[in-house]
Amino acid sequence: MNRRDYLLRKFGLSIVTIFVVVIINFLLFRVLPGDPVRAVVGRNVRISAETQRALREQFGLDKPVFPDQFFDTLGQWAQGNLGVSWSLRRPVSEVLMSKLWNTVLLIGLGQLLSIIFGVILGLLAGWKRKTAIDVGALTFSLIAWAIPTFWLGIILLAAGSTWFGLPTGGIVSPINVGKPLYTIIPDVARHLILPTFTLTILYLGEYMLIMRSSILEVLSEDYILTAKAKGMSHWQVLWKHALKNAMLPIVTLIALNLGFTVSGAIYIETVFSYDGLGKLFQTALTKQDYPLLQGAFLLLAVSVIIANMAADVLYAVLDPRVKES
Amino acid sequence: MNENWTLFKRNLAEFWKTFRKNRLGLLGAFLVITSILVATFAPWLSPYSPSDIIRDEGGHGLTFASPAVHAPLGTDDAGHDVWSQLVHGARISLMVGFMAGFIAMFVGSLFGILAGYFGGAVDNLLMRITDILLVIPDLPLMLILVATIRQLDLKISPLTVLIAVIGLLYWTSTARLIRSQVLTIKERQFVARARAIGAGHGHIIRKHILPQIMPLIVANTVLILSTAILVESGLAFLGLGDPTKPSWGTMLNFAFDRSAVTNGAWWFYLPPGLAIVWVTLGCVLLGNVLEEMLNPRLTAHHLEGDQNMVTVPGKGVE
């Protein structure tokens, strides 16, 4: 396929997907029972009929849902105005931004570690197929897949806090808030150990499996046989010929995994009371804070879609098969 | 009819002969079957009702009693028997998982067959829908869907909402798999011949396509079941289960919220998770083995075995 066509198609699909997410978000908010004014001022605030009418006009709620309200809302979202959280009484976008980097830190660390270990273990497992390493790696990934994320978190939380004295939740100990960076950084690192470890175990299995099957496929190609025939050692063959080609599916997997990664963050941040977007999502869910829920969903979905597109672009650059014809 | 039946019996016997040699497959089948049996006979296996409060001699509720105090699995924060909850939870977890799994399987197979067989616009539409669903992060989507539906006062039980949402979101992988399989089958000679003698689409799909893809559907359903059970446990853990009909996920939600971890009540938070692993592991093992038996792939690669290309006398050629 022509590289430009490929990228255009992926780009178009991303736009359509973002549009679908926006429509879902808009519709779900509209079907909620009760007056939409309540959605703006909160459910338990007393307001007079007069104020209510004024608010309806101010927010354009007296206009038809489509097209006026729809495009109005779209415009607001595009400007980053996601409404006001019911439970926190602060603008949703402000709340989201304050938690975003904590989640990026957690997910980034977990992904990085699991990719490094996943690629190494997958390579070993595929190369030494049907040996103890391979069987061990397969068993591990199978069990890691079958374990519910949050339950693994609970177990590691119990074990880590009882036997290793690790903190049970949060990002920084209350006594260290406001202290200089050299006290805060080691403390944050201690808080990150358990959630990062859980995430790494969770993601590792899949990277390992993909790397293993990818390396198996590459190793049965004829050019590997040729390289071996030239007298290269196994390590040389793996390093010079196999690894580069086998890494390609990992790139796509990172993109495909992002949605899964976000799910993991919701569970793990809940278990470890880690102050990020996932925990925020869960709190919004239990408090039925719809503006916050919708804003968080929009942010998570759109970032996953954009990251996915970025991975597609990267794939097109890396894979010589997708090139200018 | 009679002939078909003998053929079916012979195929099944053949299948069993290969299957029983596969230890992982047998282990998977064992895990799945035992859990189904436990769910079926739950009332006979549990000495108490899940809502009974266990009391000591003084009439006080036994809260967080360890297994040493109250056999076999102790009590929870409210004095309920954990073992009875676990056994009854099997019913809820398996029911939600199986029903959601079957919906996903049905929708996925239907779309897969239609897209693969008819191609064109149907196929295009289906592929775009799966493309879109693949990219939207599934857990946040399910959470806002379930949360909104439950606000609507539709008078449907929370479990039905869970079944519908899981079932209607997890059919895409099945649809893709079935579609690609149908694409290759419909190009085969016997389909062309059937069409040449004037067989209709319905007849071809029922008599020629469906029997060919049925084994694949079965294997895939078993795999989908494990996903459905895992997802249900996750949603229930986040508080979207039915508190009056606790599944394993709901039990873990209770255990976590009511600080079983800080109380050291491992008998409350370990067993439900182990039960989930038991079933999902069983389904994955069984599903993988079934898929492997039905889809034979490459079995060796070039770097296996000897380091040297030159064969040593007596060792044989690779």
XYZ file of C-alpha atoms in Angstrom:
643
model
C 0.000 0.000 0.000
C 1.111 3.525 -0.727
C 2.438 5.193 2.415
C 0.459 8.383 1.897
C -2.802 6.492 1.379
C -2.091 4.380 4.437
C -1.511 7.439 6.625
C -4.526 9.275 5.232
C -6.734 6.263 5.926
C -5.460 5.983 9.516
C -5.860 9.713 9.996
C -9.426 9.632 8.678
C -10.278 6.724 10.934
C -8.934 8.588 13.981
C -11.074 11.624 13.153
C -14.164 9.425 12.773
C -13.394 7.651 16.062
C -12.978 10.937 17.926
C -16.284 12.029 16.456
C -17.960 8.812 17.649
C -16.552 9.376 21.150
C -17.838 12.958 21.156
C -21.307 11.838 20.053
C -21.436 9.094 22.704
C -20.359 11.618 25.319
C -22.944 14.178 24.204
C -25.812 11.677 23.993
C -25.142 10.013 27.336
C -25.220 13.387 29.032
C -28.558 14.229 27.376
C -30.381 11.003 28.241
C -29.761 11.458 31.970
C -33.058 12.029 33.741
C -33.867 15.420 35.177
C -33.392 18.994 34.055
C -30.036 19.614 32.304
C -29.735 22.811 34.374
C -29.116 20.482 37.303
C -26.173 19.117 35.386
C -24.642 22.564 35.400
C -25.409 23.836 38.903
C -25.354 20.481 40.695
C -28.186 18.380 42.006
C -28.550 19.652 45.533
C -28.400 23.364 44.976
C -31.692 25.206 45.599
C -32.568 27.607 42.830
C -35.724 29.567 42.063
C -37.769 28.969 38.918
C -36.671 32.438 37.764
C -32.956 31.621 38.054
C -33.577 28.279 36.422
C -35.120 29.953 33.382
C -32.278 32.460 33.227
C -29.745 29.635 33.393
C -31.551 27.710 30.670
C -31.206 30.694 28.397
C -27.639 31.387 29.404
C -26.538 27.838 28.589
C -28.643 27.672 25.436
C -30.763 24.850 26.876
C -33.914 26.425 25.438
C -32.590 25.808 21.942
C -33.115 22.500 20.089
C -30.744 19.670 21.018
C -29.631 19.325 17.419
C -27.981 21.184 15.781
C -27.731 24.206 18.139
C -26.919 22.529 21.455
C -24.749 19.866 19.862
C -22.470 22.287 18.044
C -22.473 24.630 21.004
C -21.223 21.833 23.275
C -18.721 20.765 20.635
C -17.343 24.298 20.521
C -17.070 24.414 24.310
C -15.230 21.074 24.422
C -12.885 22.165 21.647
C -11.925 25.153 23.777
C -11.234 22.860 26.711
C -14.314 23.942 28.626
C -15.696 20.699 30.062
C -18.070 22.115 32.661
C -17.866 22.174 36.437
C -17.450 19.105 38.652
C -20.414 18.522 40.967
C -18.455 17.028 43.819
C -15.324 19.183 43.667
C -16.942 22.463 42.554
C -14.020 23.222 40.267
C -13.754 23.338 36.463
C -13.408 19.774 35.134
C -10.490 20.614 32.828
C -8.552 22.094 35.761
C -9.142 18.960 37.880
C -8.107 16.681 35.000
C -4.921 18.616 34.298
C -3.894 18.455 37.950
C -4.000 14.618 37.859
C -2.802 13.970 34.316
C 0.959 13.938 34.957
C 0.724 11.541 37.892
C -0.968 9.010 35.611
C 1.477 9.628 32.755
C 4.348 8.965 35.180
C 2.837 5.696 36.441
C 1.812 4.364 33.031
C 5.067 5.465 31.406
C 7.214 3.679 33.992
C 5.077 0.527 33.849
C 5.126 0.424 30.046
C 8.854 1.069 29.824
C 9.770 -1.680 32.279
C 7.354 -4.194 30.769
C 8.576 -3.533 27.209
C 12.229 -3.988 28.217
C 11.627 -7.201 30.154
C 8.962 -8.442 27.747
C 11.233 -8.124 24.709
C 14.179 -9.803 26.438
C 12.136 -12.674 27.849
C 10.141 -13.126 24.627
C 13.358 -13.278 22.620
C 14.838 -15.897 24.936
C 11.607 -17.917 24.996
C 11.286 -17.980 21.203
C 14.948 -18.738 20.605
C 15.103 -21.475 23.244
C 11.732 -22.836 22.203
C 10.370 -25.761 24.234
C 13.044 -25.411 26.930
C 12.501 -24.521 30.579
C 12.793 -20.768 29.823
C 10.066 -21.015 27.201
C 7.695 -23.076 29.322
C 8.313 -20.793 32.294
C 7.675 -17.660 30.235
C 4.491 -19.094 28.740
C 3.181 -20.212 32.121
C 3.906 -16.809 33.580
C 2.107 -14.916 30.831
C -0.847 -17.279 30.992
C -1.263 -16.770 34.731
C -0.642 -13.020 34.458
C -3.451 -12.878 31.915
C -5.885 -14.818 34.090
C -5.290 -12.730 37.232
C -7.649 -9.773 37.686
C -5.552 -6.595 37.763
C -7.089 -5.179 40.920
C -6.698 -8.451 42.800
C -2.996 -8.652 41.963
C -2.796 -5.072 43.240
C -4.542 -5.990 46.495
C -2.194 -8.942 47.073
C 0.938 -6.909 46.362
C -0.426 -4.129 48.555
C -0.932 -6.538 51.451
C 2.424 -8.257 50.933
C 4.420 -5.092 50.294
C 3.076 -3.185 53.266
C 3.305 -6.095 55.707
C 6.657 -7.566 54.775
C 8.547 -4.721 53.148
C 7.136 -1.750 54.993
C 6.124 -0.025 51.762
C 3.485 2.736 51.849
C -0.107 1.560 51.262
C -1.269 4.415 49.102
C -0.925 7.919 47.770
C 2.028 9.496 45.993
C 3.825 11.295 48.791
C 3.628 10.894 52.577
C 1.684 13.728 54.251
C 4.678 14.715 56.418
C 6.831 15.237 53.328
C 4.470 17.620 51.546
C 6.201 20.944 50.952
C 9.649 19.562 51.818
C 12.597 20.122 49.440
C 12.918 17.924 46.368
C 15.673 15.685 47.784
C 13.251 14.460 50.466
C 10.255 14.247 48.155
C 11.803 12.302 45.264
C 12.873 9.213 47.297
C 9.493 9.267 49.031
C 7.583 9.390 45.709
C 9.797 6.578 44.408
C 8.856 4.441 47.417
C 5.186 5.101 46.744
C 5.615 4.194 43.079
C 7.236 0.785 43.677
C 4.090 -1.283 44.266
C 1.790 0.233 41.604
C 4.571 0.163 38.998
C 5.432 -3.414 39.851
C 1.766 -4.438 39.481
C 1.492 -2.681 36.116
C 4.715 -4.245 34.874
C 3.595 -7.786 35.730
C 0.272 -7.058 34.087
C 1.660 -5.778 30.770
C 4.774 -7.938 30.632
C 2.978 -11.139 29.658
C 1.501 -9.773 26.491
C 4.711 -8.149 25.231
C 6.513 -11.379 25.934
C 3.973 -13.461 24.013
C 3.978 -11.157 20.984
C 7.780 -10.981 20.966
C 7.974 -14.757 21.223
C 5.591 -15.456 18.350
C 7.155 -12.681 16.301
C 10.667 -14.037 16.802
C 9.428 -17.546 15.999
C 8.033 -16.305 12.719
C 11.211 -14.415 11.830
C 13.423 -17.361 12.771
C 11.619 -19.618 10.311
C 12.328 -17.212 7.418
C 14.837 -18.319 4.805
C 17.198 -15.394 5.407
C 17.838 -16.706 8.895
C 18.845 -20.033 7.401
C 21.136 -18.164 4.987
C 22.706 -16.181 7.844
C 23.241 -19.367 9.786
C 24.760 -21.008 6.710
C 27.242 -18.140 6.454
C 28.590 -19.347 9.794
C 27.203 -16.617 12.035
C 26.674 -17.528 15.665
C 23.153 -17.620 17.122
C 23.734 -14.341 18.935
C 24.882 -12.635 15.756
C 21.859 -13.922 13.833
C 19.513 -12.786 16.579
C 21.095 -9.375 16.955
C 21.723 -8.518 13.305
C 18.795 -10.121 11.537
C 16.047 -11.307 13.841
C 15.619 -8.634 16.510
C 15.024 -5.667 14.218
C 12.343 -7.434 12.211
C 10.707 -9.041 15.186
C 10.397 -5.727 17.044
C 7.885 -4.377 14.552
C 4.748 -5.963 16.046
C 5.761 -4.536 19.437
C 5.238 -1.029 18.056
C 1.676 -1.844 17.034
C 1.080 -3.610 20.303
C 2.074 -0.521 22.293
C -0.646 1.369 20.432
C -3.242 -1.388 20.706
C -2.403 -1.766 24.370
C -3.024 1.848 25.291
C -6.727 1.280 25.900
C -5.824 -1.705 28.041
C -3.213 0.423 29.795
C -5.833 2.990 30.738
C -8.030 0.212 32.181
C -5.081 -0.987 34.226
C -4.507 2.539 35.522
C -8.126 2.813 36.712
C -7.865 -0.434 38.719
C -4.387 0.135 40.081
C -4.868 3.772 41.052
C -8.057 2.731 42.856
C -6.295 -0.023 44.793
C -3.256 2.096 45.692
C -5.202 5.374 46.205
C -2.796 6.841 43.670
C -3.836 10.392 42.909
C -4.214 10.195 39.117
C -6.856 10.156 36.402
C -7.837 6.546 37.077
C -8.589 7.199 40.725
C -10.420 10.358 39.701
C -12.555 8.345 37.272
C -13.446 5.838 39.986
C -14.306 8.607 42.479
C -16.466 10.374 39.890
C -18.221 7.050 39.312
C -19.030 6.438 42.983
C -20.086 10.064 43.525
C -22.081 10.070 40.278
C -20.300 13.244 39.280
C -21.329 13.221 35.599
C -19.499 16.299 34.303
C -16.268 14.902 35.748
C -16.988 11.422 34.412
C -17.695 12.755 30.932
C -14.647 14.996 30.924
C -12.388 12.189 32.102
C -13.802 9.836 29.475
C -13.293 12.420 26.739
C -9.702 13.056 27.790
C -8.801 9.356 28.126
C -10.476 8.319 24.878
C -9.076 11.161 22.785
C -5.534 10.703 24.109
C -5.675 6.960 23.381
C -6.941 7.647 19.847
C -4.222 10.213 19.174
C -1.505 7.986 20.622
C -2.787 5.191 18.429
C -2.458 7.360 15.377
C 1.065 8.310 16.396
C 1.932 4.619 16.598
C 0.475 4.050 13.130
C 2.657 6.825 11.749
C 5.691 5.342 13.484
C 4.827 1.942 12.052
C 4.636 3.388 8.547
C 8.067 4.956 8.997
C 9.629 1.773 10.388
C 8.088 -0.832 8.122
C 9.692 -0.734 4.669
C 6.717 -2.666 3.288
C 4.538 0.423 3.765
C 6.328 2.773 1.437
C 6.032 5.120 -1.482
C 5.185 3.136 -4.589
C -29.906 -38.148 9.800
C -28.712 -41.471 11.159
C -25.651 -41.308 8.947
C -24.832 -37.815 10.127
C -25.149 -38.943 13.709
C -22.639 -41.791 13.252
C -20.281 -39.377 11.528
C -20.614 -36.945 14.394
C -19.955 -39.681 16.927
C -16.884 -40.806 15.041
C -15.556 -37.238 14.829
C -16.124 -36.769 18.526
C -14.331 -40.011 19.361
C -11.433 -38.932 17.146
C -11.332 -35.547 18.847
C -11.318 -37.104 22.307
C -8.432 -39.372 21.336
C -6.234 -36.337 20.555
C -7.591 -34.190 23.344
C -7.042 -36.616 26.201
C -3.316 -36.697 25.418
C -3.088 -32.941 25.951
C -2.421 -32.362 29.633
C -2.990 -28.599 29.554
C -6.308 -29.084 27.797
C -7.392 -31.649 30.382
C -6.382 -29.308 33.204
C -8.410 -26.510 31.598
C -11.443 -28.748 31.188
C -11.112 -29.860 34.809
C -10.977 -26.247 36.092
C -13.988 -25.200 34.026
C -16.112 -28.246 34.829
C -15.456 -28.119 38.582
C -16.461 -24.459 38.719
C -19.670 -25.146 36.795
C -20.449 -28.023 39.205
C -19.826 -25.805 42.235
C -22.116 -23.122 40.817
C -24.834 -25.675 40.058
C -24.798 -27.325 43.463
C -24.114 -24.151 45.468
C -26.999 -24.550 47.987
C -25.906 -28.112 48.788
C -22.261 -27.161 49.184
C -22.762 -24.282 51.596
C -23.811 -24.786 55.223
C -25.244 -21.247 55.503
C -27.064 -18.786 53.307
C -24.723 -15.988 52.129
C -26.782 -13.487 54.139
C -26.785 -15.483 57.419
C -24.913 -13.790 60.253
C -22.683 -16.139 62.198
C -22.873 -15.537 65.959
C -20.764 -16.687 68.898
C -22.202 -18.224 72.099
C -23.015 -14.777 73.460
C -25.101 -13.965 70.394
C -22.628 -11.371 69.072
C -21.893 -11.335 65.346
C -18.518 -12.887 64.538
C -16.784 -10.245 62.421
C -13.524 -10.955 60.585
C -13.304 -14.366 62.242
C -10.318 -16.279 60.891
C -10.708 -19.787 59.407
C -9.287 -21.115 62.680
C -12.301 -19.712 64.525
C -14.947 -20.381 61.904
C -14.251 -23.144 59.353
C -13.577 -23.326 56.480
C -12.986 -19.732 55.319
C -13.892 -17.506 58.253
C -16.336 -14.595 58.197
C -16.398 -11.136 56.637
C -16.826 -7.696 58.231
C -20.544 -8.277 58.836
C -20.200 -11.842 60.105
C -21.266 -13.601 56.910
C -19.779 -16.990 56.109
C -17.126 -16.425 53.394
C -17.288 -19.979 52.019
C -21.054 -19.723 51.427
C -20.629 -16.355 49.724
C -17.866 -17.769 47.551
C -19.931 -20.750 46.443
C -23.019 -18.646 45.728
C -20.822 -16.017 44.062
C -19.810 -18.692 41.539
C -23.394 -18.704 40.293
C -23.458 -14.943 39.700
C -19.962 -14.688 38.213
C -20.449 -17.638 35.886
C -23.959 -16.614 34.884
C -22.954 -13.055 33.968
C -19.763 -14.252 32.271
C -21.458 -17.022 30.294
C -24.423 -14.930 29.182
C -22.245 -11.982 28.160
C -19.863 -14.410 26.438
C -22.674 -16.046 24.494
C -24.082 -12.690 23.385
C -20.612 -11.654 22.204
C -20.165 -14.980 20.443
C -23.565 -14.783 18.752
C -23.241 -11.169 17.592
C -19.624 -11.712 16.539
C -20.351 -14.877 14.553
C -23.392 -13.333 12.889
C -21.510 -10.210 11.792
C -18.447 -12.259 10.866
C -20.429 -14.606 8.630
C -22.406 -11.801 6.994
C -19.298 -9.685 6.363
C -17.185 -12.566 5.136
C -19.881 -14.114 2.965
C -21.481 -11.059 1.386
C -18.473 -8.707 1.439
C -18.990 -5.231 -0.014
C -20.813 -2.607 2.029
C -21.702 -4.968 4.918
C -18.076 -5.954 5.221
C -16.888 -2.374 5.051
C -19.309 -1.205 7.714
C -18.407 -4.074 10.011
C -14.687 -3.505 9.656
C -15.042 0.213 10.390
C -17.130 -0.514 13.507
C -14.534 -2.963 14.791
C -11.742 -0.488 13.969
C -13.488 2.176 16.029
C -14.356 -0.115 18.956
C -10.770 -1.394 19.048
C -9.372 2.076 19.663
C -11.832 3.463 22.222
C -10.550 2.398 25.676
C -13.046 -0.249 26.746
C -13.133 0.076 30.528
C -13.900 3.836 30.637
C -16.520 3.328 27.916
C -18.188 0.513 29.848
C -18.060 2.487 33.078
C -19.841 5.536 31.672
C -22.336 3.334 29.793
C -23.241 1.300 32.873
C -23.317 4.388 35.095
C -25.666 6.213 32.718
C -27.957 3.256 32.065
C -28.365 2.708 35.801
C -29.456 6.340 36.219
C -32.256 5.850 33.726
C -34.697 3.998 36.030
C -35.292 1.355 33.389
C -36.214 -1.232 36.030
C -33.649 -3.711 34.757
C -31.386 -5.447 37.228
C -27.746 -4.274 37.452
C -26.633 -7.732 36.351
C -28.643 -7.512 33.120
C -27.014 -4.152 32.398
C -23.582 -5.718 32.925
C -24.404 -8.684 30.680
C -25.680 -6.442 27.888
C -22.801 -3.979 28.004
C -20.063 -6.642 28.141
C -21.767 -8.798 25.503
C -22.289 -5.924 23.083
C -18.730 -4.572 23.377
C -16.638 -7.736 23.163
C -17.809 -9.275 19.880
C -15.345 -7.539 17.565
C -12.431 -9.985 17.820
C -14.780 -12.911 17.179
C -16.282 -11.134 14.168
C -12.836 -10.544 12.650
C -11.736 -14.117 13.219
C -14.917 -15.654 11.782
C -14.874 -13.241 8.850
C -11.368 -14.213 7.769
C -12.254 -17.898 8.053
C -15.462 -17.478 6.010
C -13.486 -15.594 3.360
C -11.269 -18.607 2.714
C -14.099 -21.175 2.910
C -16.363 -19.405 0.446
C -13.661 -19.623 -2.235
C -13.466 -23.399 -1.882
C -14.735 -25.756 -4.563
C -17.684 -27.231 -2.711
C -19.218 -23.784 -2.194
C -18.788 -22.939 -5.870
C -20.394 -26.258 -6.797
C -23.303 -25.723 -4.427
C -23.849 -22.320 -5.986
C -23.618 -23.791 -9.483
C -26.454 -26.228 -8.811
C -28.576 -23.338 -7.597
C -28.272 -23.421 -3.790
C -29.431 -20.190 -2.065
C -27.325 -18.083 0.295
C -29.182 -19.368 3.363
C -28.620 -22.972 2.352
C -24.918 -22.443 1.621
C -24.353 -20.663 4.923
C -26.216 -23.275 6.961
C -25.052 -26.430 5.219
C -21.558 -25.548 4.015
C -20.117 -22.590 5.895
C -21.476 -23.071 9.411
C -20.314 -26.702 9.862
C -16.814 -25.637 8.764
C -16.481 -22.731 11.186
C -18.366 -24.301 14.101
C -15.235 -25.725 15.796
C -13.583 -22.307 15.567
C -16.647 -20.650 17.078
C -16.589 -23.128 19.970
C -12.887 -22.529 20.681
C -13.336 -18.787 20.460
C -16.376 -18.828 22.751
C -14.368 -20.524 25.467
C -11.737 -17.779 25.185
C -14.374 -15.020 25.170
C -15.872 -16.521 28.347
C -12.642 -15.916 30.221
C -12.582 -12.279 29.089
C -16.229 -11.788 30.055
C -15.696 -13.242 33.544
C -12.590 -11.081 34.081
C -14.351 -7.929 32.894
C -17.380 -8.644 35.069
C -15.157 -9.043 38.111
C -13.478 -5.718 37.334
C -16.724 -3.790 36.905
C -18.115 -5.373 40.059
C -14.944 -4.459 41.934
C -15.438 -0.832 40.912
C -18.904 -0.994 42.471
C -21.113 -1.710 39.449
C -22.230 -5.177 40.512
C -25.462 -6.066 42.301
C -24.807 -5.765 46.068
C -27.784 -8.042 46.796
C -26.395 -10.760 44.502
C -22.651 -10.605 45.136
C -20.380 -12.086 42.476
C -16.690 -12.721 43.170
C -15.920 -9.207 41.964
C -18.512 -7.724 44.328
C -17.013 -9.726 47.204
C -13.632 -8.206 46.426
C -15.226 -4.764 46.282
C -16.664 -5.325 49.777
C -13.409 -6.759 51.066
C -11.382 -3.827 49.757
C -13.830 -1.101 50.811
C -14.269 -2.536 54.292
C -10.497 -2.710 54.886
C -10.001 -6.461 54.890
C -6.378 -5.735 53.923
C -5.565 -3.597 56.949
C -7.387 -6.094 59.176
C -5.251 -8.877 57.760
C -8.385 -10.789 56.744
C -6.718 -12.703 53.903
C -9.517 -15.297 54.001
C -11.849 -12.574 52.755
C -9.821 -11.150 49.851
C -7.802 -14.177 48.647
C -10.498 -16.813 47.881
C -12.677 -14.754 45.462
C -9.610 -13.781 43.421
C -8.352 -17.353 43.365
C -11.778 -18.458 42.174
C -11.659 -15.936 39.304
C -8.178 -17.139 38.335
C -9.408 -20.750 38.539
C -12.175 -20.183 35.999
C -10.373 -17.796 33.637
C -7.240 -19.934 33.588
C -9.413 -22.971 32.870
C -11.142 -21.217 29.962
C -7.876 -19.913 28.506
C -6.161 -23.314 28.682
C -9.156 -25.096 27.206
C -9.718 -22.450 24.527
C -6.056 -22.345 23.484
C -5.825 -26.105 23.219
C -9.038 -26.309 21.188
C -7.812 -23.554 18.880
C -4.430 -25.242 18.469
C -6.058 -28.558 17.588
C -8.250 -26.887 14.984
C -5.651 -24.511 13.513
C -2.383 -26.362 13.070
C 0.452 -23.877 12.590
C 4.176 -23.988 12.068
C 5.886 -26.355 14.478
C 9.625 -25.638 14.197
C 12.138 -22.926 13.258
C 15.703 -22.797 11.852
C 17.654 -22.024 15.018
C 16.243 -24.982 16.890
C 18.507 -27.874 17.707
C 22.139 -28.009 16.681
C 24.385 -24.944 16.474
C 26.142 -26.323 13.348
C 24.691 -26.678 9.894
C 26.948 -29.641 9.158
C 25.410 -32.802 10.477
C 27.463 -34.924 12.764
C 27.387 -38.587 11.690
C 24.818 -40.496 13.649
C 22.891 -37.439 14.745
C 20.700 -37.164 11.681
C 19.762 -34.142 9.626
C 17.658 -31.410 11.237
